[in-house]
Amino acid sequence: MDSEQQFKEIRTLCVLMIDKLDKISAEFREMFGAHKRNSDDIILDYQDVCQILHISLRHLRRLANSNELPGFKIGRRRFWRNYDVQEYIRKIEKNKNR
């Protein structure tokens, strides 16, 4: 294989990688918004959620595993939207008032 052919193959692979990165970037912007954020769009990690709800990490994991408090994963880390946490709080308060 001559160097010119290798160069063409490398260039083709680079173009494919750039296309995939562009798609991932567009999905990321869509998910986390390149739009104007409000307080409901804030993304929270487990420490934030535990502090807001005054619960332990173990309890938060149970809520996430039972899908009572929906979240999403990026890689191995789990995150929650502030809106979902606030909805969970409203649901809990509503059940207490019954």
XYZ file of N, CA and C in Angstrom:
294
model
N 0.862 -1.171 0.000
C 0.000 0.000 0.000
C 0.908 1.234 0.000
N 0.688 2.085 -0.943
C 1.542 3.267 -1.016
C 1.028 4.368 -0.092
N 1.871 5.351 0.128
C 1.547 6.401 1.095
C 0.359 7.255 0.664
N 0.165 7.422 -0.632
C -0.972 8.219 -1.105
C -2.292 7.532 -0.771
N -2.338 6.233 -0.942
C -3.551 5.476 -0.626
C -3.812 5.498 0.884
N -2.756 5.360 1.680
C -2.904 5.434 3.128
C -3.443 6.797 3.548
N -2.924 7.840 2.927
C -3.388 9.191 3.223
C -4.875 9.329 2.922
N -5.327 8.784 1.796
C -6.742 8.867 1.423
C -7.610 8.125 2.431
N -7.146 6.953 2.871
C -7.914 6.185 3.856
C -7.997 6.930 5.189
N -6.884 7.494 5.601
C -6.869 8.258 6.853
C -7.787 9.468 6.745
N -7.744 10.124 5.618
C -8.600 11.295 5.411
C -10.074 10.896 5.457
N -10.423 9.784 4.824
C -11.803 9.293 4.836
C -12.251 8.991 6.265
N -11.384 8.327 7.029
C -11.718 8.016 8.419
C -11.893 9.290 9.244
N -11.057 10.275 9.010
C -11.178 11.550 9.732
C -12.498 12.242 9.416
N -12.895 12.209 8.157
C -14.170 12.822 7.766
C -15.327 12.108 8.454
N -15.281 10.769 8.495
C -16.334 10.006 9.176
C -16.376 10.339 10.668
N -15.216 10.444 11.290
C -15.169 10.776 12.716
C -15.718 12.171 12.974
N -15.386 13.116 12.128
C -15.891 14.480 12.293
C -17.404 14.512 12.139
N -17.937 13.750 11.189
C -19.393 13.672 11.014
C -20.058 13.118 12.266
N -19.484 12.057 12.826
C -20.059 11.474 14.042
C -19.989 12.457 15.211
N -18.873 13.156 15.332
C -18.749 14.148 16.403
C -19.750 15.284 16.231
N -19.996 15.688 14.994
C -21.003 16.721 14.743
C -22.387 16.253 15.174
N -22.705 14.983 14.890
C -24.006 14.437 15.291
C -24.123 14.384 16.809
N -23.060 13.931 17.465
C -23.068 13.866 18.928
C -23.213 15.263 19.517
N -22.506 16.211 18.948
C -22.587 17.596 19.417
C -23.998 18.149 19.268
N -24.639 17.851 18.145
C -26.010 18.320 17.925
C -26.965 17.685 18.929
N -26.798 16.389 19.195
C -27.645 15.711 20.178
C -27.422 16.298 21.571
N -26.180 16.566 21.888
C -25.855 17.139 23.192
C -26.496 18.512 23.353
N -26.392 19.342 22.325
C -27.020 20.671 22.388
C -28.530 20.546 22.520
N -29.110 19.569 21.831
C -30.557 19.367 21.903
C -30.967 18.917 23.299
N -30.192 17.993 23.885
C -30.525 17.472 25.211
C -30.362 18.529 26.295
N -29.248 19.234 26.269
C -28.933 20.143 27.356
C -29.152 21.586 26.990
N -29.607 21.798 25.806
C -30.061 23.099 25.398
C -28.984 24.109 25.105
N -28.994 24.536 23.881
C -28.240 25.723 23.522
C -29.215 26.877 23.657
N -30.440 26.545 24.104
C -31.476 27.554 24.281
C -31.302 28.243 25.625
N -32.091 29.229 25.843
C -32.034 29.970 27.105
C -32.503 29.059 28.234
N -31.735 28.999 29.284
C -32.056 28.115 30.403
C -32.920 28.828 31.436
N -33.786 28.047 32.039
C -34.482 28.535 33.220
C -34.179 27.562 34.350
N -34.736 27.769 35.507
C -34.374 26.941 36.659
C -34.772 25.481 36.479
N -35.758 25.192 35.640
C -36.164 23.810 35.412
C -35.170 23.053 34.547
N -34.339 23.762 33.790
C -33.388 23.122 32.892
C -32.073 22.761 33.569
N -31.921 23.095 34.828
C -30.661 22.836 35.519
C -30.470 21.331 35.685
N -29.255 20.881 35.419
C -28.910 19.473 35.567
C -28.228 19.297 36.921
N -28.684 18.302 37.680
C -28.184 18.067 39.033
C -27.476 16.723 39.107
N -26.418 16.648 39.913
C -25.787 15.358 40.152
C -26.333 14.786 41.461
N -25.816 13.632 41.862
C -26.378 12.963 43.036
C -26.216 13.789 44.311
N -25.108 14.502 44.451
C -24.919 15.312 45.659
C -25.962 16.419 45.752
N -26.229 17.062 44.627
C -27.232 18.131 44.607
C -28.603 17.591 45.001
N -28.978 16.460 44.407
C -30.307 15.890 44.666
C -30.423 15.452 46.119
N -29.384 14.823 46.642
C -29.408 14.401 48.049
C -29.574 15.597 48.982
N -28.905 16.698 48.677
C -29.029 17.897 49.511
C -30.423 18.498 49.413
N -30.958 18.565 48.211
C -32.286 19.156 48.020
C -33.350 18.340 48.742
N -33.273 17.010 48.616
C -34.299 16.137 49.193
C -34.001 15.730 50.637
N -32.802 16.050 51.127
C -32.387 15.651 52.477
C -32.475 14.136 52.636
N -31.859 13.436 51.683
C -31.850 11.975 51.718
C -30.415 11.484 51.525
N -30.218 10.204 51.815
C -28.894 9.606 51.636
C -28.701 9.186 50.180
N -27.459 8.922 49.840
C -27.144 8.441 48.496
C -27.827 7.101 48.241
N -27.857 6.257 49.242
C -28.500 4.948 49.098
C -29.994 5.098 48.786
N -30.653 6.006 49.478
C -32.077 6.250 49.232
C -32.280 6.779 47.809
N -31.412 7.687 47.386
C -31.512 8.219 46.027
C -31.346 7.110 44.995
N -30.416 6.207 45.232
C -30.236 5.079 44.305
C -31.493 4.220 44.238
N -32.120 4.001 45.386
C -33.372 3.224 45.388
C -34.450 3.928 44.573
N -34.569 5.240 44.753
C -35.561 6.010 43.994
C -35.275 5.935 42.498
N -34.011 6.011 42.138
C -33.641 5.949 40.718
C -33.894 4.555 40.153
N -33.528 3.519 40.891
C -33.713 2.147 40.409
C -35.178 1.761 40.301
N -36.012 2.314 41.175
C -37.447 2.021 41.116
C -38.170 2.960 40.157
N -37.425 3.883 39.562
C -37.954 4.859 38.597
C -38.952 5.831 39.226
N -38.901 5.972 40.547
C -39.738 6.976 41.212
C -39.219 8.377 40.927
N -37.905 8.477 40.757
C -37.267 9.751 40.448
C -36.427 9.537 39.189
N -37.025 9.805 38.027
C -36.322 9.504 36.775
C -35.099 10.391 36.586
N -34.075 9.800 36.053
C -32.848 10.522 35.751
C -32.300 10.009 34.430
N -31.082 10.363 34.147
C -30.450 9.868 32.927
C -28.966 9.708 33.197
N -28.340 8.881 32.377
C -26.924 8.609 32.553
C -26.121 9.212 31.416
N -24.954 9.693 31.772
C -23.942 10.061 30.797
C -22.719 9.252 31.207
N -22.391 8.286 30.397
C -21.328 7.361 30.788
C -21.806 6.547 31.968
N -21.040 6.567 33.040
C -21.416 5.819 34.238
C -22.096 6.695 35.277
N -22.136 7.992 35.046
C -22.707 8.917 36.032
C -24.175 9.184 35.751
N -24.931 9.324 36.815
C -26.358 9.594 36.707
C -26.621 11.047 37.064
N -27.571 11.658 36.333
C -27.948 13.045 36.554
C -29.466 13.159 36.570
N -29.954 14.260 37.135
C -31.383 14.530 37.198
C -31.634 15.958 36.761
N -32.801 16.170 36.179
C -33.216 17.532 35.838
C -33.905 18.132 37.061
N -33.661 19.399 37.292
C -34.272 20.086 38.424
C -35.792 19.954 38.365
N -36.343 20.031 37.160
C -37.792 19.921 37.002
C -38.293 18.592 37.570
N -37.600 17.496 37.269
C -38.022 16.177 37.753
C -37.934 16.090 39.275
N -36.901 16.686 39.846
C -36.752 16.680 41.305
C -37.879 17.488 41.944
N -38.193 18.640 41.369
C -39.279 19.469 41.906
C -40.626 18.755 41.772
N -40.828 18.044 40.669
C -42.060 17.261 40.492
C -42.160 16.171 41.553
N -41.050 15.527 41.851
C -41.030 14.496 42.884
C -41.405 15.102 44.236
N -40.869 16.268 44.538
C -41.197 16.954 45.798
C -42.688 17.268 45.855
N -43.241 17.772 44.750
C -44.684 18.074 44.712
C -45.516 16.807 44.919
N -45.077 15.710 44.313
C -45.798 14.445 44.456
C -45.772 13.966 45.902
N -44.629 14.057 46.540
C -44.494 13.641 47.941
C -45.360 14.514 48.843
N -45.334 15.822 48.623
C -46.147 16.729 49.441
C -47.631 16.478 49.230
N -48.012 16.181 47.997
C -49.414 15.896 47.703
C -49.861 14.633 48.435
N -49.005 13.614 48.460
C -49.337 12.369 49.155
C -49.398 12.566 50.666
N -48.602 13.480 51.204
C -48.642 13.760 52.643
C -49.943 14.436 53.037
N -50.494 15.242 52.138
C -51.716 15.988 52.433
C -52.970 15.136 52.316
N -52.849 13.931 51.883
C -54.035 13.063 51.740
C -54.493 12.529 53.048
